[in-house]
Each structure stands twice: as structure tokens, then as C-alpha cells.
């Protein structure tokens, strides 16, 4: 009964959280679970899912149909370190829909995940829980190249010599009574290379703080952050691919499946040609653009993003001292070399078992550290807000703790253990409130 009551509470939190996710499409929710007919609820045996190295974590499963435990459910389970091969697996029959399926431990800091699968009427359902082992003690595997700062300083200096050549188009159908919305494009890091953004500026005469939104992965358009602009914040939502942000959705679908498929690995063999060099420099050019606006107060600028955007937020905060605040959700591109050391590495998983045959070359191993968020985290000097959970299978928690633990600047973490690569409403509210306090409070 203790196991069942504990897991019922977790189930209630999960369902209530997912009910609100559709209200926050502007935030990255890739990989969010969908409510299904059968719920497989996995839980660790500590309320905070956190253990010291060497302690045993025991995992329980509850299988629900119509929110009632499913009698005689058969569960297939695996227990494995974050993104690694299983160390324990098996099958357990749950007499009353609940029970303990297995246990395990780690002998060094990291994460241990239990995944449970149930098949009902020919359909497979899945759940998971992840135990953290001394996560604050996780250290990165990546090292900072000796010329890391010089490389980026030179790249930014060269890009800054180019005129912005700002081109602005009003979007009347998106404007509101109090906010003007524009599509803007500026010259980015090379002649002819353009950076596109949807910019929302309060109509009332005055000067305002600014919020830079950097995007999650993929190729898509944006509507702009009108909500925060109506509060009195200039908002700039950028794309990273050098294409307009108001095209028909089929154009972005075609690019996703075609010319830009696999872009996170483009030209990984050379630090000056790797795709993310233009992306990181584009974020700095977005700051240049914000500083060119007469409506910007030149005092308060925040950068925010999740997943790939979480990485870009930290990178921008590290490279540009004009940024005052950073908010990052489950950042990607952290500790990319983790897989080369027998543990999880960050998205896009360039050195995991699938990609290793193509990317395990001296050139690619040399390039990766110049773009690894761990090395940028080491340089951040401004206050930051961060949020994530332990169940993230897209950006492994092992990887972003490796970066988070390198941050020496003031940092606030909202940890919601059971979340994966998605957010509860309370996390969205916490981000909004934190940013508002930084940008709008005197």
C-alpha cells in the first residue's frame, strides 16, 4: 500500500503537468510524453530520487488502466547508466498492478535509469525513472583548448567589422494595440550571410529592457514573443539557419528532411567550418542588433532558451559581456566527449555508438571542445536560472550537470526530478517570474 500510494501521487503530478503543456508552445517541449490508455509509472524509492555513490536505488512500477492498477501486468525492465547499455534487465509479473522490479547502484557520480515496458492488447507502453548519484560531483570529460578564448575573440572581432545592414519589415497582422511586430534580418558573421528574427517592440515611446530568445533544435518559423513585449520588454526571437521565419510550414518540413537534415554534425572536421560557428556568432550579432535599437535601455538584457537554445543561451552569456542575465533549460551540446569516456555525452550525441564510426577522427575530436557548452559555462559571469529533470533522454542529465557544476557565477536551479525533455507549468512560471524580476524590477 505504501508503494501504491506513493506512485499514485507521482501519477497525479505528471497528468496535471501535461494538461497545461499546450499553453506554452513558445518554449521547447520536444519529447514531451502523451497521455495514453495505459500508464506505466516508474519510481525510485527516495522522494528526491537522489543517492550517494554506492547506495542502492530500488525501482517500483505501477501499471494503470482507466487510472486503476492493472491486474496481472507483465513488465519488462532494464536498468542502465544514463544512455549506456543495461546492467540489469528482466521480466516481472505484477499481481496487483504494482511492485518492485529491480535495483542497482553506481560507483561514481552519474545517473541510473530504470525503463519499464508493458504490452497490452498488442500495444507497447513505456515508463521510466532515473536515480541521481551525487550529481553535484559530476565533472566534465572535455578540456578547454589552450586557444579557446583567442579563437572566439578573433571570430567575434572579425564579424563585428561587418555592418549590420539591418532590414526591417513590419508584420501588421501580428501587431497588437500596444506592440509592433517586425521581421528583421541583419548581416551575420560573413558578407551575405543573414540572421533573421521576429522582433516585438512596445509602441509606447520610451526605452525598455530586452529579452533575446535563442531557439531549440530544428528548422521552423516563429511568431514572436508578444506576451513579454506587452509587459514592457523588447523581445527578439532569432532563427539560426539564415532563412526567413514566416514561410509556409511545408518549407521548413522540406528543409528538415532535405538540405538541413543532420545539420548539428555538418563540417565537424574543422572548427572554422563547423555549422555551429555561424550559429554562435549569429547569437552575438543578435546582441549587436539589440544594442542598435534606440528603444533599448542599454542596461538590462537577458538571453533565454531550452535544449539547443539552452546551449546557445549559455554560449551567448559567456561570449558577450553585454548580456546581464541568462535562463537555460536542459541545455544541449554539453560534455560532448562523454561517450569517449564510457558515459553519456550531450546532444547531438556525436560520439555515441551510432555516430562513433563516422565521427571518431582526430579532426572531429579536436573540433568538438571549441563548441562544447562546458567550456562556455566556465566563462559565464552573470546570474542564471536553470531548470530540468532527471528523466531527460534527449539531453542526458549527466551532460548538463557536467556544465552546471562548472558555473562559478550566481546560479539558481529549479529541479523537477520526474520531468524529461519537457516542462511543468510551474517551471514555465518560474522562468517568467525570474526574468521579469531581473528585467522589470527597479
CSV table of C-alpha atoms in Angstrom, one decimal:
chain,number,residue,atom,x,y,z
A,1,UNK,CA,0.0,0.0,0.0
A,2,UNK,CA,2.9,2.4,0.7
A,3,UNK,CA,4.3,1.8,-2.8
A,4,UNK,CA,0.9,2.2,-4.4
A,5,UNK,CA,0.1,5.5,-2.6
A,6,UNK,CA,3.5,7.0,-3.4
A,7,UNK,CA,3.1,6.2,-7.1
A,8,UNK,CA,-0.5,7.4,-7.3
A,9,UNK,CA,0.8,10.8,-6.1
A,10,UNK,CA,3.5,10.8,-8.8
A,11,UNK,CA,0.9,9.9,-11.4
A,12,UNK,CA,-1.3,12.8,-10.4
A,13,UNK,CA,1.6,15.3,-10.7
A,14,UNK,CA,2.5,14.0,-14.1
A,15,UNK,CA,-1.0,14.1,-15.6
A,16,UNK,CA,-1.7,17.6,-14.1
A,17,UNK,CA,1.5,18.9,-15.5
A,18,UNK,CA,0.9,17.6,-19.0
A,19,UNK,CA,-2.6,19.1,-19.1
A,20,UNK,CA,-1.0,22.5,-19.4
A,21,UNK,CA,1.8,21.9,-21.8
A,22,UNK,CA,-0.2,23.1,-24.8
A,23,UNK,CA,-0.4,26.5,-23.3
A,24,UNK,CA,3.3,27.1,-23.6
A,25,UNK,CA,4.2,26.4,-27.3
A,26,UNK,CA,6.9,29.2,-27.3
A,27,UNK,CA,9.0,27.0,-25.0
A,28,UNK,CA,10.8,23.9,-26.1
A,29,UNK,CA,8.9,20.8,-25.3
A,30,UNK,CA,10.5,18.2,-27.7
A,31,UNK,CA,10.0,14.7,-26.4
A,32,UNK,CA,7.1,15.5,-24.1
A,33,UNK,CA,5.0,12.4,-23.2
A,34,UNK,CA,1.5,12.0,-24.5
A,35,UNK,CA,-1.3,10.7,-22.3
A,36,UNK,CA,-2.1,7.1,-23.2
A,37,UNK,CA,-4.7,4.5,-22.4
A,38,UNK,CA,-2.2,2.6,-20.2
A,39,UNK,CA,0.1,4.4,-17.8
A,40,UNK,CA,3.4,2.9,-16.7
A,41,UNK,CA,4.6,4.8,-13.7
A,42,UNK,CA,8.1,4.1,-12.5
A,43,UNK,CA,9.5,5.5,-9.3
A,44,UNK,CA,12.7,5.3,-7.3
A,45,UNK,CA,12.5,4.6,-3.5
A,46,UNK,CA,13.6,8.0,-2.3
A,47,UNK,CA,11.3,11.1,-2.7
A,48,UNK,CA,14.1,13.1,-4.3
A,49,UNK,CA,15.5,10.3,-6.4
A,50,UNK,CA,19.0,11.2,-5.2
A,51,UNK,CA,21.6,8.9,-3.7
A,52,UNK,CA,25.2,8.9,-2.6
A,53,UNK,CA,27.6,6.9,-4.7
A,54,UNK,CA,27.5,3.2,-3.6
A,55,UNK,CA,23.9,3.4,-2.2
A,56,UNK,CA,21.3,1.1,-3.7
A,57,UNK,CA,18.3,2.5,-5.6
A,58,UNK,CA,15.2,0.3,-5.8
A,59,UNK,CA,12.7,0.9,-8.6
A,60,UNK,CA,8.9,0.3,-8.4
A,61,UNK,CA,6.4,0.2,-11.2
A,62,UNK,CA,2.6,0.8,-11.2
A,63,UNK,CA,0.6,-0.1,-14.3
A,64,UNK,CA,-2.8,1.7,-14.6
A,65,UNK,CA,-5.7,1.2,-16.9
A,66,UNK,CA,-8.6,3.7,-16.5
A,67,UNK,CA,-6.4,5.0,-13.6
A,68,UNK,CA,-6.9,1.7,-11.8
A,69,UNK,CA,-4.0,-0.8,-11.2
A,70,UNK,CA,-4.0,-3.4,-14.0
A,71,UNK,CA,-4.1,-6.9,-12.5
A,72,UNK,CA,-1.5,-9.4,-13.6
A,73,UNK,CA,0.5,-6.9,-15.6
A,74,UNK,CA,3.8,-8.3,-17.0
A,75,UNK,CA,6.6,-5.7,-17.0
A,76,UNK,CA,9.9,-6.0,-19.0
A,77,UNK,CA,12.5,-3.7,-17.5
A,78,UNK,CA,16.1,-2.5,-17.9
A,79,UNK,CA,18.3,-0.7,-15.5
A,80,UNK,CA,21.2,1.2,-17.1
A,81,UNK,CA,23.5,4.2,-16.5
A,82,UNK,CA,22.4,7.3,-18.4
A,83,UNK,CA,22.4,6.4,-22.2
A,84,UNK,CA,24.6,3.4,-21.6
A,85,UNK,CA,24.0,-0.4,-22.0
A,86,UNK,CA,21.8,-2.1,-19.4
A,87,UNK,CA,23.5,-3.6,-16.3
A,88,UNK,CA,20.3,-5.4,-15.2
A,89,UNK,CA,17.2,-6.5,-17.1
A,90,UNK,CA,14.4,-8.9,-16.7
A,91,UNK,CA,10.6,-9.6,-16.6
A,92,UNK,CA,8.3,-9.2,-13.6
A,93,UNK,CA,4.7,-10.1,-13.2
A,94,UNK,CA,2.8,-7.6,-11.0
A,95,UNK,CA,0.0,-9.4,-9.2
A,96,UNK,CA,-2.0,-6.2,-8.4
A,97,UNK,CA,-0.5,-3.8,-10.9
A,98,UNK,CA,2.2,-2.6,-8.6
A,99,UNK,CA,5.5,-3.9,-7.3
A,100,UNK,CA,9.3,-3.7,-7.2
A,101,UNK,CA,11.1,-4.6,-10.4
A,102,UNK,CA,14.8,-4.2,-9.6
A,103,UNK,CA,17.6,-2.2,-8.0
A,104,UNK,CA,21.1,-1.1,-8.7
A,105,UNK,CA,23.8,1.4,-7.8
A,106,UNK,CA,26.7,3.4,-9.2
A,107,UNK,CA,30.3,3.5,-8.0
A,108,UNK,CA,30.8,7.1,-9.3
A,109,UNK,CA,28.7,10.2,-9.8
A,110,UNK,CA,26.1,9.9,-12.5
A,111,UNK,CA,22.5,8.7,-13.3
A,112,UNK,CA,21.0,5.2,-13.2
A,113,UNK,CA,17.7,4.8,-15.2
A,114,UNK,CA,15.0,2.1,-14.9
A,115,UNK,CA,12.9,1.8,-18.0
A,116,UNK,CA,9.7,-0.4,-17.9
A,117,UNK,CA,7.7,-1.7,-20.8
A,118,UNK,CA,4.2,-3.3,-20.8
A,119,UNK,CA,2.3,-4.7,-23.7
A,120,UNK,CA,-1.5,-4.6,-23.6
A,121,UNK,CA,-3.7,-5.7,-26.5
A,122,UNK,CA,-0.7,-5.7,-28.8
A,123,UNK,CA,0.3,-2.1,-27.9
A,124,UNK,CA,3.5,-1.3,-26.1
A,125,UNK,CA,3.6,1.3,-23.3
A,126,UNK,CA,6.7,2.7,-21.5
A,127,UNK,CA,7.7,4.5,-18.4
A,128,UNK,CA,11.0,5.4,-16.7
A,129,UNK,CA,12.6,6.8,-13.5
A,130,UNK,CA,16.2,8.0,-13.0
A,131,UNK,CA,18.2,7.9,-9.8
A,132,UNK,CA,20.9,10.5,-9.4
A,133,UNK,CA,24.2,9.7,-7.8
A,134,UNK,CA,26.0,12.7,-6.3
A,135,UNK,CA,25.1,14.8,-9.3
A,136,UNK,CA,26.9,17.9,-7.9
A,137,UNK,CA,30.1,15.9,-8.1
A,138,UNK,CA,29.9,15.1,-11.8
A,139,UNK,CA,33.0,16.6,-13.5
A,140,UNK,CA,33.3,17.1,-17.3
A,141,UNK,CA,35.4,14.9,-19.6
A,142,UNK,CA,36.0,17.8,-22.0
A,143,UNK,CA,39.0,20.0,-21.7
A,144,UNK,CA,39.3,23.6,-22.8
A,145,UNK,CA,41.7,24.1,-25.7
A,146,UNK,CA,44.6,26.4,-24.9
A,147,UNK,CA,43.5,28.9,-27.6
A,148,UNK,CA,39.7,28.6,-26.9
A,149,UNK,CA,39.2,32.2,-25.8
A,150,UNK,CA,41.6,33.6,-28.5
A,151,UNK,CA,39.7,31.6,-31.2
A,152,UNK,CA,36.3,33.1,-30.2
A,153,UNK,CA,37.6,36.6,-29.6
A,154,UNK,CA,39.1,36.7,-33.1
A,155,UNK,CA,35.9,35.3,-34.6
A,156,UNK,CA,33.8,37.9,-32.9
A,157,UNK,CA,36.1,40.7,-33.8
A,158,UNK,CA,36.1,39.7,-37.5
A,159,UNK,CA,32.3,39.5,-37.5
A,160,UNK,CA,31.9,42.9,-35.7
A,161,UNK,CA,33.7,44.6,-38.6
A,162,UNK,CA,30.8,43.9,-40.9
A,163,UNK,CA,28.0,46.5,-41.0
A,164,UNK,CA,24.7,45.1,-39.6
A,165,UNK,CA,22.8,46.2,-42.8
A,166,UNK,CA,19.5,46.0,-40.9
A,167,UNK,CA,16.4,45.3,-43.0
A,168,UNK,CA,13.1,45.6,-41.2
A,169,UNK,CA,9.6,44.6,-42.3
A,170,UNK,CA,6.5,45.4,-40.2
A,171,UNK,CA,4.1,42.5,-39.8
A,172,UNK,CA,0.8,44.3,-39.5
A,173,UNK,CA,-1.3,41.1,-39.0
A,174,UNK,CA,0.8,40.2,-35.8
A,175,UNK,CA,0.8,43.7,-34.3
A,176,UNK,CA,-1.3,44.4,-31.3
A,177,UNK,CA,-2.7,47.6,-29.8
A,178,UNK,CA,0.4,48.1,-27.7
A,179,UNK,CA,3.1,46.2,-29.6
A,180,UNK,CA,4.7,46.4,-33.1
A,181,UNK,CA,6.0,43.2,-34.6
A,182,UNK,CA,8.7,43.1,-37.2
A,183,UNK,CA,10.7,40.5,-39.2
A,184,UNK,CA,14.2,41.7,-39.1
A,185,UNK,CA,17.3,40.4,-40.9
A,186,UNK,CA,20.9,41.6,-40.4
A,187,UNK,CA,24.2,40.7,-41.8
A,188,UNK,CA,25.7,37.9,-39.7
A,189,UNK,CA,29.3,36.7,-39.5
A,190,UNK,CA,30.2,36.7,-43.2
A,191,UNK,CA,29.2,39.0,-46.1
A,192,UNK,CA,25.9,37.9,-47.5
A,193,UNK,CA,25.0,35.6,-44.5
A,194,UNK,CA,21.8,36.8,-42.9
A,195,UNK,CA,20.4,36.4,-39.4
A,196,UNK,CA,16.6,36.5,-39.2
A,197,UNK,CA,14.5,37.4,-36.2
A,198,UNK,CA,11.0,38.2,-35.1
A,199,UNK,CA,11.2,41.4,-33.1
A,200,UNK,CA,8.4,42.8,-30.8
A,201,UNK,CA,8.7,46.4,-29.5
A,202,UNK,CA,6.3,48.2,-27.3
A,203,UNK,CA,4.6,51.1,-29.2
A,204,UNK,CA,4.6,53.5,-26.3
A,205,UNK,CA,7.5,55.9,-26.5
A,206,UNK,CA,10.3,55.1,-24.1
A,207,UNK,CA,13.3,52.9,-23.5
A,208,UNK,CA,12.9,49.2,-22.4
A,209,UNK,CA,14.9,46.2,-21.3
A,210,UNK,CA,15.4,43.4,-23.9
A,211,UNK,CA,15.0,39.6,-24.0
A,212,UNK,CA,16.8,37.5,-26.6
A,213,UNK,CA,15.2,34.1,-27.3
A,214,UNK,CA,17.5,31.6,-28.9
A,215,UNK,CA,15.9,28.5,-30.5
A,216,UNK,CA,15.8,24.9,-29.8
A,217,UNK,CA,16.9,22.4,-32.5
A,218,UNK,CA,15.1,22.1,-35.8
A,219,UNK,CA,14.0,24.2,-38.7
A,220,UNK,CA,10.9,26.2,-38.1
A,221,UNK,CA,9.3,29.6,-38.1
A,222,UNK,CA,8.3,31.8,-35.1
A,223,UNK,CA,5.5,34.1,-34.1
A,224,UNK,CA,7.5,36.4,-31.8
A,225,UNK,CA,7.1,36.9,-28.0
A,226,UNK,CA,4.3,39.4,-27.9
A,227,UNK,CA,3.4,38.5,-24.3
A,228,UNK,CA,6.6,39.8,-22.8
A,229,UNK,CA,6.6,42.8,-25.1
A,230,UNK,CA,3.2,43.8,-23.7
A,231,UNK,CA,4.8,43.8,-20.3
A,232,UNK,CA,7.4,46.4,-21.5
A,233,UNK,CA,10.2,44.2,-22.8
A,234,UNK,CA,11.7,44.3,-26.2
A,235,UNK,CA,11.8,40.7,-27.4
A,236,UNK,CA,14.0,39.3,-30.2
A,237,UNK,CA,13.3,35.7,-31.3
A,238,UNK,CA,16.0,34.5,-33.7
A,239,UNK,CA,16.4,31.7,-36.1
A,240,UNK,CA,19.8,30.1,-36.7
A,241,UNK,CA,19.6,28.9,-40.3
A,242,UNK,CA,19.7,32.1,-42.3
A,243,UNK,CA,16.2,31.8,-43.6
A,244,UNK,CA,13.0,33.9,-43.1
A,245,UNK,CA,10.8,32.9,-40.2
A,246,UNK,CA,7.4,33.5,-41.7
A,247,UNK,CA,7.4,31.0,-44.6
A,248,UNK,CA,4.8,28.2,-45.0
A,249,UNK,CA,5.4,25.3,-42.7
A,250,UNK,CA,6.0,22.9,-45.6
A,251,UNK,CA,9.1,24.8,-46.4
A,252,UNK,CA,10.6,24.1,-43.0
A,253,UNK,CA,9.5,20.5,-43.3
A,254,UNK,CA,11.2,20.1,-46.6
A,255,UNK,CA,14.4,21.6,-45.2
A,256,UNK,CA,14.3,19.3,-42.2
A,257,UNK,CA,14.0,16.3,-44.4
A,258,UNK,CA,16.4,17.5,-47.0
A,259,UNK,CA,19.1,20.2,-47.2
A,260,UNK,CA,19.4,20.8,-43.4
A,261,UNK,CA,18.9,17.2,-42.2
A,262,UNK,CA,21.6,16.4,-39.7
A,263,UNK,CA,22.9,20.0,-39.6
A,264,UNK,CA,24.3,19.6,-36.0
A,265,UNK,CA,27.1,17.4,-37.5
A,266,UNK,CA,27.8,19.5,-40.6
A,267,UNK,CA,31.6,20.1,-41.1
A,268,UNK,CA,32.5,18.8,-37.7
A,269,UNK,CA,36.0,18.1,-39.0
A,270,UNK,CA,37.0,21.8,-39.0
A,271,UNK,CA,36.4,24.4,-36.3
A,272,UNK,CA,36.1,27.2,-38.8
A,273,UNK,CA,33.6,25.4,-41.0
A,274,UNK,CA,31.5,23.6,-38.3
A,275,UNK,CA,27.9,24.6,-38.5
A,276,UNK,CA,27.7,25.9,-35.0
A,277,UNK,CA,30.4,28.5,-35.6
A,278,UNK,CA,27.9,30.5,-37.7
A,279,UNK,CA,25.2,29.8,-35.1
A,280,UNK,CA,27.2,31.0,-32.1
A,281,UNK,CA,28.4,34.1,-34.0
A,282,UNK,CA,24.8,34.8,-35.1
A,283,UNK,CA,23.8,35.0,-31.4
A,284,UNK,CA,26.4,37.7,-30.9
A,285,UNK,CA,25.1,39.6,-33.9
A,286,UNK,CA,21.7,39.5,-32.4
A,287,UNK,CA,23.1,41.3,-29.4
A,288,UNK,CA,24.7,43.8,-31.8
A,289,UNK,CA,21.2,44.4,-33.3
A,290,UNK,CA,19.6,44.8,-29.9
A,291,UNK,CA,22.2,47.4,-28.9
A,292,UNK,CA,21.4,49.3,-32.2
A,293,UNK,CA,17.8,49.8,-31.2
A,294,UNK,CA,17.1,53.4,-29.8
A,295,UNK,CA,14.3,51.8,-27.7
A,296,UNK,CA,16.7,49.6,-25.8
A,297,UNK,CA,17.8,51.0,-22.4
A,298,UNK,CA,21.4,49.6,-22.7
A,299,UNK,CA,21.1,48.4,-19.1
A,300,UNK,CA,19.1,45.1,-18.9
A,301,UNK,CA,19.5,42.3,-21.4
A,302,UNK,CA,18.6,38.7,-20.8
A,303,UNK,CA,19.0,35.6,-23.1
A,304,UNK,CA,16.8,32.6,-22.7
A,305,UNK,CA,16.4,29.2,-24.4
A,306,UNK,CA,15.9,25.5,-24.0
A,307,UNK,CA,17.7,22.4,-25.3
A,308,UNK,CA,19.8,23.7,-28.2
A,309,UNK,CA,18.5,27.1,-27.1
A,310,UNK,CA,19.8,26.4,-23.5
A,311,UNK,CA,23.2,25.8,-25.0
A,312,UNK,CA,23.0,28.9,-27.1
A,313,UNK,CA,21.9,31.0,-24.1
A,314,UNK,CA,25.0,29.9,-22.1
A,315,UNK,CA,27.2,30.4,-25.1
A,316,UNK,CA,25.9,34.0,-25.6
A,317,UNK,CA,26.2,34.8,-21.9
A,318,UNK,CA,29.8,33.6,-21.9
A,319,UNK,CA,30.9,35.3,-25.1
A,320,UNK,CA,29.2,38.7,-24.8
A,321,UNK,CA,29.6,40.8,-21.6
A,322,UNK,CA,26.7,43.0,-22.7
A,323,UNK,CA,24.3,40.2,-21.6
A,324,UNK,CA,23.2,40.7,-18.0
A,325,UNK,CA,21.1,37.6,-17.2
A,326,UNK,CA,20.8,34.0,-18.6
A,327,UNK,CA,18.0,31.4,-18.3
A,328,UNK,CA,18.7,27.9,-19.7
A,329,UNK,CA,16.5,24.8,-19.8
A,330,UNK,CA,18.1,21.4,-20.1
A,331,UNK,CA,20.9,22.6,-22.3
A,332,UNK,CA,22.3,20.6,-25.2
A,333,UNK,CA,25.9,20.4,-26.5
A,334,UNK,CA,27.3,19.7,-23.0
A,335,UNK,CA,30.3,17.4,-22.4
A,336,UNK,CA,30.1,16.1,-25.9
A,337,UNK,CA,33.1,13.8,-25.3
A,338,UNK,CA,31.4,11.9,-22.5
A,339,UNK,CA,30.8,8.9,-24.8
A,340,UNK,CA,34.6,8.6,-25.4
A,341,UNK,CA,35.0,8.1,-21.6
A,342,UNK,CA,32.3,5.5,-21.1
A,343,UNK,CA,29.4,7.7,-20.1
A,344,UNK,CA,26.6,9.8,-21.6
A,345,UNK,CA,27.6,12.8,-23.8
A,346,UNK,CA,25.4,15.7,-24.7
A,347,UNK,CA,23.1,16.1,-27.7
A,348,UNK,CA,23.6,15.7,-30.6
A,349,UNK,CA,25.4,12.6,-29.4
A,350,UNK,CA,28.2,12.9,-32.0
A,351,UNK,CA,30.3,10.3,-30.3
A,352,UNK,CA,27.7,7.7,-29.3
A,353,UNK,CA,27.6,4.2,-30.6
A,354,UNK,CA,25.6,5.2,-33.7
A,355,UNK,CA,27.7,8.2,-34.7
A,356,UNK,CA,31.1,7.0,-33.5
A,357,UNK,CA,32.0,5.1,-36.7
A,358,UNK,CA,31.6,8.4,-38.6
A,359,UNK,CA,32.9,10.9,-36.1
A,360,UNK,CA,35.7,9.3,-34.2
A,361,UNK,CA,38.5,11.0,-36.1
A,362,UNK,CA,41.3,13.2,-34.7
A,363,UNK,CA,39.9,16.3,-36.6
A,364,UNK,CA,36.4,15.9,-35.2
A,365,UNK,CA,37.6,15.2,-31.7
A,366,UNK,CA,39.7,18.4,-31.9
A,367,UNK,CA,36.8,20.5,-33.1
A,368,UNK,CA,34.2,19.4,-30.6
A,369,UNK,CA,35.7,21.2,-27.5
A,370,UNK,CA,35.6,24.6,-29.2
A,371,UNK,CA,31.8,24.3,-29.3
A,372,UNK,CA,31.2,22.4,-26.0
A,373,UNK,CA,28.9,24.3,-23.6
A,374,UNK,CA,31.1,23.1,-20.7
A,375,UNK,CA,33.9,25.4,-21.8
A,376,UNK,CA,31.5,28.3,-22.2
A,377,UNK,CA,30.0,27.6,-18.8
A,378,UNK,CA,33.5,28.1,-17.3
A,379,UNK,CA,33.4,31.6,-18.6
A,380,UNK,CA,29.9,32.8,-17.5
A,381,UNK,CA,30.0,35.6,-15.0
A,382,UNK,CA,26.3,36.7,-14.8
A,383,UNK,CA,23.4,35.4,-12.7
A,384,UNK,CA,21.5,32.5,-14.2
A,385,UNK,CA,18.3,30.5,-13.8
A,386,UNK,CA,18.3,26.8,-14.8
A,387,UNK,CA,15.7,24.1,-14.7
A,388,UNK,CA,15.5,20.4,-15.7
A,389,UNK,CA,14.7,16.9,-14.5
A,390,UNK,CA,16.4,13.5,-14.2
A,391,UNK,CA,14.3,11.7,-16.9
A,392,UNK,CA,15.7,13.6,-19.9
A,393,UNK,CA,16.6,11.1,-22.7
A,394,UNK,CA,17.3,13.8,-25.3
A,395,UNK,CA,19.9,15.9,-23.4
A,396,UNK,CA,21.3,13.5,-20.7
A,397,UNK,CA,21.4,14.9,-17.2
A,398,UNK,CA,24.9,13.6,-16.9
A,399,UNK,CA,26.0,16.0,-19.6
A,400,UNK,CA,24.3,19.2,-18.4
A,401,UNK,CA,25.4,18.6,-14.8
A,402,UNK,CA,28.9,18.5,-16.1
A,403,UNK,CA,28.4,22.0,-17.4
A,404,UNK,CA,26.3,23.3,-14.5
A,405,UNK,CA,28.9,22.2,-12.0
A,406,UNK,CA,31.5,24.3,-13.8
A,407,UNK,CA,29.4,27.5,-13.4
A,408,UNK,CA,31.0,29.8,-10.8
A,409,UNK,CA,28.5,32.7,-11.4
A,410,UNK,CA,25.4,33.0,-9.2
A,411,UNK,CA,23.0,30.3,-10.3
A,412,UNK,CA,19.5,29.1,-9.3
A,413,UNK,CA,18.3,25.6,-10.2
A,414,UNK,CA,14.7,24.5,-10.2
A,415,UNK,CA,14.9,20.7,-10.2
A,416,UNK,CA,11.8,18.7,-11.0
A,417,UNK,CA,13.1,15.1,-11.0
A,418,UNK,CA,10.4,13.3,-12.9
A,419,UNK,CA,10.4,15.7,-15.9
A,420,UNK,CA,12.2,14.7,-19.1
A,421,UNK,CA,12.7,16.9,-22.2
A,422,UNK,CA,9.6,18.9,-21.3
A,423,UNK,CA,8.3,21.3,-18.6
A,424,UNK,CA,5.7,21.5,-16.0
A,425,UNK,CA,3.7,24.8,-15.8
A,426,UNK,CA,5.4,25.7,-12.5
A,427,UNK,CA,8.7,25.7,-14.4
A,428,UNK,CA,7.4,28.0,-17.1
A,429,UNK,CA,6.0,30.3,-14.4
A,430,UNK,CA,9.3,30.3,-12.5
A,431,UNK,CA,11.2,31.2,-15.6
A,432,UNK,CA,8.8,34.0,-16.5
A,433,UNK,CA,8.9,35.4,-12.9
A,434,UNK,CA,12.7,35.2,-12.7
A,435,UNK,CA,13.1,37.0,-16.0
A,436,UNK,CA,10.5,39.6,-15.0
A,437,UNK,CA,12.3,40.3,-11.7
A,438,UNK,CA,15.6,40.8,-13.5
A,439,UNK,CA,14.3,43.0,-16.3
A,440,UNK,CA,11.4,44.9,-14.9
A,441,UNK,CA,12.1,45.4,-11.2
A,442,UNK,CA,14.0,48.6,-10.4
